Amino acid sequence: MAHDPLLRETDGGVATLIFNRPDKLNAMSEPLIERLDAEVAALEADRSVRVVVLKGAGERAFIAGADIEAYRGGNLKGFIAYQQRSRRIFDRLEALPQPVIAAVRGFALGGGFEIALCADIIVCTEDAQFGLPEGRLGLSPGGGGTQRLTRAVGKYVASELMLAGWRIDGARAHQLGIAAACVPAQELDEAVAARVRSCLKVAPLSQAEMKRLMRQGVDASLPTAKTLEQEVLYRLFMTQDGLEGVAAFLEKRTPEFRGE
Ligand code: COA
């Protein structure tokens, strides 16, 4: 079988996507993007998947960015097609109804950092290295990095990464609130698993709606965002899962959520 640049493992409602080009630090080649496109489309429609985990193969990288080899020679048409496609995929990844957890070990640079920024929760190792080094190539980010990073940490920290090309390590990413946790490498799997277990206890419709509220709220005025929030709550209140969650609490039992 041909080499698969993106592996998928599914285990009891948890889908793990593994970027699988370890000898190239999982740099995003055209075939890898192609596979990510297909997997994101499949996940959008798959209600049996409750949580998505993203990770890189090997010990050195989550993803070290777009495959720079493909940029050689200045093929603008191909470049634009690649950038537009990755933007669309990243937006869809961010908008998945399920919680997405990025498990970052080693380099998360350029498009790799941009993908992590599309996740809902980032857990990283102490040796993680986050950066947007495109300026060092005479380029700039194209997968939402200038916007998502700036909104996440503000202009001044984002400028250090982009204008000075600095990278931040796992501890700093945690301190800045980018990473939910920063752990020694041997503890990464358990740190992710703990969050997966907790995500599985939260109702899926609630998760999908809260994700949407957080996304839409960024572009809405505060009163509008609060109105959207209450509309969501009223809808959830009358769902099967809303009724079940309240009943289960009062009956002192574990709720059984069905995503309805
Ligand atoms: N595109 C293509 N290949 C890449 C890559 C990328 N973004 N990042 C790493 N690689 C390849 C290297 O070319 C090398 O391949 P080779 O062994 O066939 O020569 C392999 O991955 C290992 O990387 P290497 O550079 O030897 O490791 P290092 O430890 O010396 O440096 C990095 C690691 C991440 C600092 C360095 O690879 C790097 O700067 N990568 C590019 C990061 C970047 O600019 N990303 C944004 C792209 S738009």
Short mmCIF file of C-alpha atoms in Angstrom, two decimals, residues 14-243:
data_model
loop_
_atom_site.label_atom_id
_atom_site.label_comp_id
_atom_site.label_asym_id
_atom_site.label_seq_id
_atom_site.Cartn_x
_atom_site.Cartn_y
_atom_site.Cartn_z
CA VAL A 14 -12.54 9.32 19.35
CA ALA A 15 -10.92 9.89 15.96
CA THR A 16 -7.18 10.58 15.97
CA LEU A 17 -5.64 12.10 12.85
CA ILE A 18 -1.89 11.59 12.64
CA PHE A 19 0.17 13.75 10.26
CA ASN A 20 2.52 11.15 8.93
CA ARG A 21 5.65 12.46 7.22
CA PRO A 22 8.06 12.21 10.14
CA ASP A 23 11.20 12.33 7.96
CA LYS A 24 10.03 15.77 6.74
CA LEU A 25 8.81 16.86 10.17
CA ASN A 26 5.28 16.23 8.90
CA ALA A 27 5.46 19.17 6.48
CA MET A 28 2.15 19.57 4.69
CA SER A 29 2.47 18.25 1.19
CA GLU A 30 -0.29 18.32 -1.42
CA PRO A 31 -1.22 14.66 -0.72
CA LEU A 32 -1.38 15.38 3.02
CA ILE A 33 -3.69 18.35 2.46
CA GLU A 34 -5.78 16.19 0.14
CA ARG A 35 -6.18 13.57 2.86
CA LEU A 36 -6.95 16.19 5.52
CA ASP A 37 -9.66 17.59 3.27
CA ALA A 38 -11.27 14.16 2.98
CA GLU A 39 -11.01 13.39 6.71
CA VAL A 40 -12.46 16.75 7.77
CA ALA A 41 -15.37 16.24 5.36
CA ALA A 42 -15.96 12.76 6.79
CA LEU A 43 -15.82 14.03 10.39
CA GLU A 44 -18.33 16.80 9.69
CA ALA A 45 -20.92 14.18 8.86
CA ASP A 46 -19.96 11.48 11.38
CA ARG A 47 -22.00 11.80 14.55
CA SER A 48 -20.41 8.66 15.98
CA VAL A 49 -17.16 10.62 16.40
CA ARG A 50 -17.42 12.63 19.61
CA VAL A 51 -13.87 13.99 19.90
CA VAL A 52 -11.10 14.59 17.37
CA VAL A 53 -7.40 14.48 18.28
CA LEU A 54 -4.67 15.85 16.00
CA LYS A 55 -1.06 14.77 16.36
CA GLY A 56 2.16 14.37 14.43
CA ALA A 57 3.98 11.13 13.77
CA GLY A 58 7.38 10.79 15.38
CA GLU A 59 8.88 12.71 18.23
CA ARG A 60 10.16 15.83 16.54
CA ALA A 61 7.16 17.62 15.10
CA PHE A 62 3.47 18.24 15.08
CA ILE A 63 3.81 19.87 11.63
CA ALA A 64 6.76 22.05 10.51
CA GLY A 65 4.60 24.01 8.09
CA ALA A 66 3.68 23.81 4.44
CA ASP A 67 6.02 21.71 2.31
CA ILE A 68 8.45 24.41 1.15
CA GLU A 69 9.68 22.07 -1.59
CA ALA A 70 6.34 22.62 -3.36
CA TYR A 71 6.94 26.40 -3.37
CA ARG A 72 10.07 26.04 -5.49
CA GLY A 73 10.00 27.82 -8.82
CA GLY A 74 7.19 30.30 -8.19
CA ASN A 75 4.17 28.56 -9.73
CA LEU A 76 1.63 31.21 -8.70
CA LYS A 77 -1.43 29.39 -9.99
CA GLY A 78 -0.60 26.22 -8.06
CA PHE A 79 0.38 28.28 -5.02
CA ILE A 80 -2.94 30.14 -4.95
CA ALA A 81 -4.87 26.89 -5.37
CA TYR A 82 -2.95 25.35 -2.45
CA GLN A 83 -3.47 28.39 -0.21
CA GLN A 84 -7.17 28.66 -0.97
CA ARG A 85 -7.68 24.99 -0.39
CA SER A 86 -5.84 24.98 2.92
CA ARG A 87 -7.75 28.06 4.08
CA ARG A 88 -11.03 26.31 3.33
CA ILE A 89 -9.93 23.12 5.09
CA PHE A 90 -8.66 24.99 8.15
CA ASP A 91 -11.94 26.91 8.42
CA ARG A 92 -13.89 23.65 8.23
CA LEU A 93 -11.59 22.04 10.78
CA GLU A 94 -12.23 24.96 13.14
CA ALA A 95 -15.98 24.66 12.54
CA LEU A 96 -16.23 20.90 13.21
CA PRO A 97 -19.06 20.23 15.66
CA GLN A 98 -16.88 17.96 17.79
CA PRO A 99 -14.22 19.21 20.21
CA VAL A 100 -10.81 19.11 18.51
CA ILE A 101 -7.71 18.61 20.65
CA ALA A 102 -4.25 19.28 19.20
CA ALA A 103 -1.49 17.24 20.85
CA VAL A 104 1.63 19.21 20.00
CA ARG A 105 5.05 17.68 20.40
CA GLY A 106 8.05 19.40 18.81
CA PHE A 107 7.66 21.85 15.95
CA ALA A 108 4.30 23.47 15.18
CA LEU A 109 5.41 26.04 12.64
CA GLY A 110 3.65 28.00 9.92
CA GLY A 111 0.66 25.99 8.71
CA GLY A 112 1.30 23.55 11.56
CA PHE A 113 0.73 26.28 14.12
CA GLU A 114 -2.23 27.50 12.07
CA ILE A 115 -3.80 24.04 12.25
CA ALA A 116 -3.24 23.91 16.01
CA LEU A 117 -4.92 27.31 16.26
CA CYS A 118 -8.00 25.78 14.60
CA ALA A 119 -8.26 23.26 17.44
CA ASP A 120 -10.37 23.96 20.52
CA ILE A 121 -7.83 22.73 23.03
CA ILE A 122 -4.05 22.59 22.60
CA VAL A 123 -1.99 20.35 24.84
CA CYS A 124 1.76 20.49 24.29
CA THR A 125 5.05 19.13 25.51
CA GLU A 126 7.83 21.13 27.11
CA ASP A 127 9.87 20.73 23.91
CA ALA A 128 7.08 22.11 21.70
CA GLN A 129 8.10 25.00 19.44
CA PHE A 130 5.36 27.22 18.06
CA GLY A 131 6.08 29.82 15.41
CA LEU A 132 5.01 31.63 12.27
CA PRO A 133 8.36 31.89 10.46
CA GLU A 134 6.98 32.65 6.99
CA GLY A 135 8.56 36.13 7.04
CA ARG A 136 11.96 34.46 7.08
CA LEU A 137 11.07 32.99 3.69
CA GLY A 138 10.03 36.40 2.40
CA LEU A 139 6.41 35.31 2.69
CA SER A 140 3.61 35.67 5.24
CA PRO A 141 1.10 33.25 6.77
CA GLY A 142 -1.85 32.28 4.60
CA GLY A 143 -3.87 29.86 6.71
CA GLY A 144 -5.36 32.40 9.14
CA GLY A 145 -2.28 32.68 11.38
CA THR A 146 -2.01 36.48 11.37
CA GLN A 147 -5.63 36.68 12.51
CA ARG A 148 -6.13 33.69 14.80
CA LEU A 149 -2.86 34.21 16.67
CA THR A 150 -3.42 37.94 17.08
CA ARG A 151 -6.92 37.35 18.38
CA ALA A 152 -5.62 34.69 20.74
CA VAL A 153 -2.68 36.58 22.27
CA GLY A 154 -2.91 40.18 21.07
CA LYS A 155 -0.82 42.23 18.68
CA TYR A 156 2.33 42.50 20.77
CA VAL A 157 3.05 38.83 21.36
CA ALA A 158 1.94 37.98 17.82
CA SER A 159 4.36 40.59 16.47
CA GLU A 160 7.27 38.95 18.26
CA LEU A 161 6.48 35.68 16.53
CA MET A 162 5.80 37.13 13.09
CA LEU A 163 8.00 40.22 12.80
CA ALA A 164 10.95 38.88 14.76
CA GLY A 165 10.34 35.29 13.66
CA TRP A 166 10.70 34.09 17.22
CA ARG A 167 9.41 30.74 18.34
CA ILE A 168 7.83 30.10 21.71
CA ASP A 169 8.25 26.90 23.65
CA GLY A 170 5.57 24.86 25.37
CA ALA A 171 5.89 26.57 28.75
CA ARG A 172 5.48 30.01 27.18
CA ALA A 173 2.56 28.83 25.06
CA HIS A 174 0.92 27.62 28.24
CA GLN A 175 1.70 30.86 30.04
CA LEU A 176 0.17 32.83 27.17
CA GLY A 177 -3.00 30.75 27.27
CA ILE A 178 -2.44 29.17 23.85
CA ALA A 179 -1.86 25.73 25.34
CA ALA A 180 -4.23 24.41 27.99
CA ALA A 181 -1.37 22.39 29.43
CA CYS A 182 2.34 21.84 28.92
CA VAL A 183 3.69 18.50 30.07
CA PRO A 184 6.81 16.33 29.76
CA ALA A 185 6.69 14.32 26.52
CA GLN A 186 5.95 11.02 28.27
CA GLU A 187 2.83 12.57 29.83
CA LEU A 188 1.33 13.99 26.63
CA ASP A 189 -0.92 11.02 25.83
CA GLU A 190 -2.45 11.00 29.30
CA ALA A 191 -2.91 14.79 29.31
CA VAL A 192 -4.85 14.43 26.04
CA ALA A 193 -6.74 11.36 27.25
CA ALA A 194 -7.90 13.18 30.40
CA ARG A 195 -9.42 15.93 28.25
CA VAL A 196 -10.94 13.41 25.85
CA ARG A 197 -12.63 11.62 28.76
CA SER A 198 -14.06 14.89 30.03
CA CYS A 199 -15.23 15.99 26.58
CA LEU A 200 -17.10 12.69 26.27
CA LYS A 201 -19.17 13.66 29.32
CA VAL A 202 -20.41 16.93 27.82
CA ALA A 203 -23.46 16.83 25.55
CA PRO A 204 -22.48 16.91 21.86
CA LEU A 205 -25.10 19.45 20.80
CA SER A 206 -23.99 21.72 23.64
CA GLN A 207 -20.40 21.42 22.44
CA ALA A 208 -21.30 22.16 18.83
CA GLU A 209 -23.39 25.18 19.83
CA MET A 210 -20.82 26.57 22.26
CA LYS A 211 -18.12 26.24 19.60
CA ARG A 212 -20.31 28.15 17.16
CA LEU A 213 -21.04 30.86 19.74
CA MET A 214 -17.34 31.35 20.44
CA ARG A 215 -16.62 31.65 16.71
CA GLN A 216 -19.52 33.93 15.87
CA GLY A 217 -19.10 36.03 18.99
CA VAL A 218 -15.70 37.22 17.79
CA ASP A 219 -17.27 39.05 14.86
CA ALA A 220 -20.49 40.16 16.55
CA SER A 221 -21.22 43.08 18.85
CA LEU A 222 -21.46 42.11 22.53
CA PRO A 223 -25.26 42.56 22.77
CA THR A 224 -25.74 40.52 19.57
CA ALA A 225 -23.43 37.79 20.84
CA LYS A 226 -25.35 37.61 24.12
CA THR A 227 -28.63 37.37 22.25
CA LEU A 228 -27.23 34.52 20.14
CA GLU A 229 -26.11 32.85 23.35
CA GLN A 230 -29.57 32.91 24.88
CA GLU A 231 -31.19 31.70 21.69
CA VAL A 232 -28.88 28.69 21.79
CA LEU A 233 -29.69 28.00 25.42
CA TYR A 234 -33.45 28.12 24.80
CA ARG A 235 -33.02 25.63 21.95
CA LEU A 236 -30.86 23.29 24.01
CA PHE A 237 -33.27 23.45 26.94
CA MET A 238 -35.90 21.61 24.93
CA THR A 239 -33.60 19.02 23.28
CA GLN A 240 -33.68 15.40 24.41
CA ASP A 241 -30.19 15.84 25.80
CA GLY A 242 -31.17 19.00 27.67
CA LEU A 243 -34.11 17.22 29.28
#
